[in-house]
Tab-separated table of C-alpha atoms in Angstrom:
chain	number	residue	atom	x	y	z
A	1436	GLN	CA	4.117	0.045	18.645
A	1437	VAL	CA	4.782	0.159	14.911
A	1438	GLN	CA	5.273	3.359	13.167
A	1439	LEU	CA	4.835	3.642	9.238
A	1440	VAL	CA	6.176	6.365	7.236
A	1441	GLU	CA	5.119	6.664	3.376
A	1442	SER	CA	7.106	8.486	0.808
A	1443	GLY	CA	7.164	8.827	-2.961
A	1444	GLY	CA	4.048	10.646	-3.771
A	1445	GLY	CA	3.598	13.335	-6.168
A	1446	LEU	CA	2.219	14.815	-9.380
A	1447	VAL	CA	2.390	12.664	-12.614
A	1448	GLN	CA	0.916	12.692	-15.999
A	1449	ALA	CA	-1.523	9.956	-17.037
A	1450	GLY	CA	0.500	6.980	-18.382
A	1451	GLY	CA	3.400	7.717	-16.112
A	1452	SER	CA	4.795	5.903	-12.985
A	1453	LEU	CA	5.438	6.431	-9.378
A	1454	ARG	CA	7.030	4.244	-6.750
A	1455	LEU	CA	5.661	4.642	-3.141
A	1456	SER	CA	7.760	3.367	-0.168
A	1457	CYS	CA	6.828	2.640	3.350
A	1458	ALA	CA	9.547	2.477	6.051
A	1459	ALA	CA	8.454	0.539	9.304
A	1460	SER	CA	9.868	0.836	12.784
A	1461	ALA	CA	8.753	-2.718	13.846
A	1462	PRO	CA	11.385	-4.972	15.470
A	1463	THR	CA	9.448	-7.942	13.957
A	1464	PHE	CA	8.456	-6.479	10.824
A	1465	SER	CA	9.281	-9.751	9.181
A	1466	THR	CA	6.162	-11.285	10.747
A	1467	TYR	CA	3.747	-8.543	9.451
A	1468	ALA	CA	1.635	-8.756	6.519
A	1469	MET	CA	1.436	-5.328	4.699
A	1470	GLY	CA	-1.032	-3.584	2.623
A	1471	TRP	CA	-1.670	-0.332	0.576
A	1472	PHE	CA	-5.064	1.411	0.683
A	1473	ARG	CA	-6.109	4.651	-0.951
A	1474	GLN	CA	-8.767	7.272	-0.142
A	1475	ALA	CA	-10.100	9.806	-2.685
A	1476	PRO	CA	-11.889	13.052	-1.748
A	1477	GLY	CA	-15.346	12.093	-0.592
A	1478	LYS	CA	-14.927	8.417	-0.876
A	1479	GLU	CA	-14.162	5.631	1.567
A	1480	ARG	CA	-10.614	4.121	2.019
A	1481	GLU	CA	-10.261	1.136	-0.388
A	1482	PHE	CA	-7.939	-1.778	-0.710
A	1483	VAL	CA	-5.277	-1.539	-3.398
A	1484	ALA	CA	-2.704	-4.320	-2.706
A	1485	ALA	CA	-1.500	-6.735	-0.090
A	1486	ILE	CA	1.476	-8.943	0.638
A	1487	SER	CA	2.021	-11.682	3.138
A	1488	TRP	CA	4.590	-11.692	5.839
A	1489	SER	CA	6.953	-13.748	3.579
A	1490	GLY	CA	6.457	-11.771	0.515
A	1491	ILE	CA	5.327	-15.104	-1.338
A	1492	SER	CA	1.551	-14.164	-1.483
A	1493	THR	CA	0.231	-10.987	-3.047
A	1494	ASP	CA	-3.181	-9.599	-4.026
A	1495	TYR	CA	-4.490	-6.750	-5.848
A	1496	ALA	CA	-7.652	-4.718	-6.419
A	1497	ASP	CA	-9.099	-5.488	-9.781
A	1498	SER	CA	-8.723	-1.615	-10.677
A	1499	VAL	CA	-4.956	-1.895	-10.370
A	1500	LYS	CA	-4.148	-5.530	-11.302
A	1501	GLY	CA	-1.548	-5.647	-13.943
A	1502	ARG	CA	-0.276	-1.937	-13.355
A	1503	PHE	CA	0.671	-1.988	-9.715
A	1504	THR	CA	3.193	-4.233	-7.927
A	1505	ILE	CA	3.615	-4.576	-4.151
A	1506	SER	CA	7.028	-5.839	-2.790
A	1507	LYS	CA	8.436	-6.257	0.710
A	1508	ASP	CA	12.100	-6.209	1.995
A	1509	ASN	CA	12.154	-7.719	5.317
A	1510	ALA	CA	15.901	-6.905	5.829
A	1511	LYS	CA	15.188	-3.085	5.102
A	1512	LYS	CA	11.857	-3.089	6.936
A	1513	MET	CA	10.270	-1.606	3.861
A	1514	VAL	CA	7.234	-2.246	1.623
A	1515	SER	CA	6.895	-0.610	-1.793
A	1516	LEU	CA	4.184	-0.090	-4.286
A	1517	GLN	CA	5.382	0.236	-8.001
A	1518	MET	CA	2.565	2.059	-9.984
A	1519	ASN	CA	2.682	2.052	-13.680
A	1520	SER	CA	0.309	3.238	-16.416
A	1521	LEU	CA	-1.187	5.557	-13.866
A	1522	LYS	CA	-4.656	7.005	-14.605
A	1523	PRO	CA	-6.418	10.178	-13.409
A	1524	GLU	CA	-8.805	7.774	-11.289
A	1525	ASP	CA	-5.764	6.735	-9.218
A	1526	THR	CA	-5.567	10.071	-7.688
A	1527	ALA	CA	-5.918	9.671	-3.803
A	1528	VAL	CA	-4.058	9.604	-0.691
A	1529	TYR	CA	-2.250	6.393	-0.422
A	1530	TYR	CA	-1.687	4.613	2.946
A	1531	CYS	CA	0.576	1.900	4.040
A	1532	ALA	CA	-0.778	-0.536	6.689
A	1533	ALA	CA	0.634	-3.325	8.902
A	1534	ARG	CA	-1.179	-6.493	10.072
A	1535	GLN	CA	0.016	-8.626	12.848
A	1536	ALA	CA	-1.627	-11.661	11.588
A	1537	GLY	CA	0.753	-12.751	8.559
A	1538	GLY	CA	-1.683	-13.423	6.076
A	1539	LEU	CA	-3.268	-11.264	3.468
A	1540	GLY	CA	-5.995	-8.787	4.420
A	1541	TRP	CA	-8.437	-6.866	2.344
A	1542	ARG	CA	-10.334	-4.798	4.648
A	1543	VAL	CA	-9.357	-1.685	6.762
A	1544	ASP	CA	-10.315	-3.383	9.957
A	1545	GLU	CA	-8.018	-6.150	9.237
A	1546	TYR	CA	-4.931	-3.858	9.730
A	1547	ASP	CA	-3.446	-2.787	13.065
A	1548	TYR	CA	-1.233	-0.001	12.229
A	1549	TRP	CA	-1.358	2.899	9.621
A	1550	GLY	CA	0.987	5.487	8.068
A	1551	GLN	CA	0.011	9.097	7.626
A	1552	GLY	CA	-0.572	8.799	3.985
A	1553	THR	CA	1.035	10.167	0.752
A	1554	GLN	CA	-0.749	12.163	-1.956
A	1555	VAL	CA	-0.662	10.889	-5.544
A	1556	THR	CA	-2.178	13.126	-8.149
A	1557	VAL	CA	-2.480	11.987	-11.732
A	1558	SER	CA	-3.204	14.481	-14.253
A	1559	SER	CA	-4.941	13.862	-17.581
């Protein structure tokens, strides 16, 4: 069983930055691909960013490309999401997810484990 715990959410003004972190309890964390998703009120959970098991491959939703950066530290068993130039439409609960298959995943059903989420609110 893998446990994921997100941190780093909060309230920030538009144009500001936040860094989300996700700590994993998996003994074989280095073999997992990781992803970040978000869910705004009344909307479905959507893909934000993904990183392969090695950290070499990454992908982003078009809406965050160039503003967000995902990274993975296998030694520390952590994945992070650096969010810059935040917009009010980035407001959502952000979830960290782990995928046993080591390649990138873009869909909710491709991930095996989920964190509890952390709230990000961007004020205009």
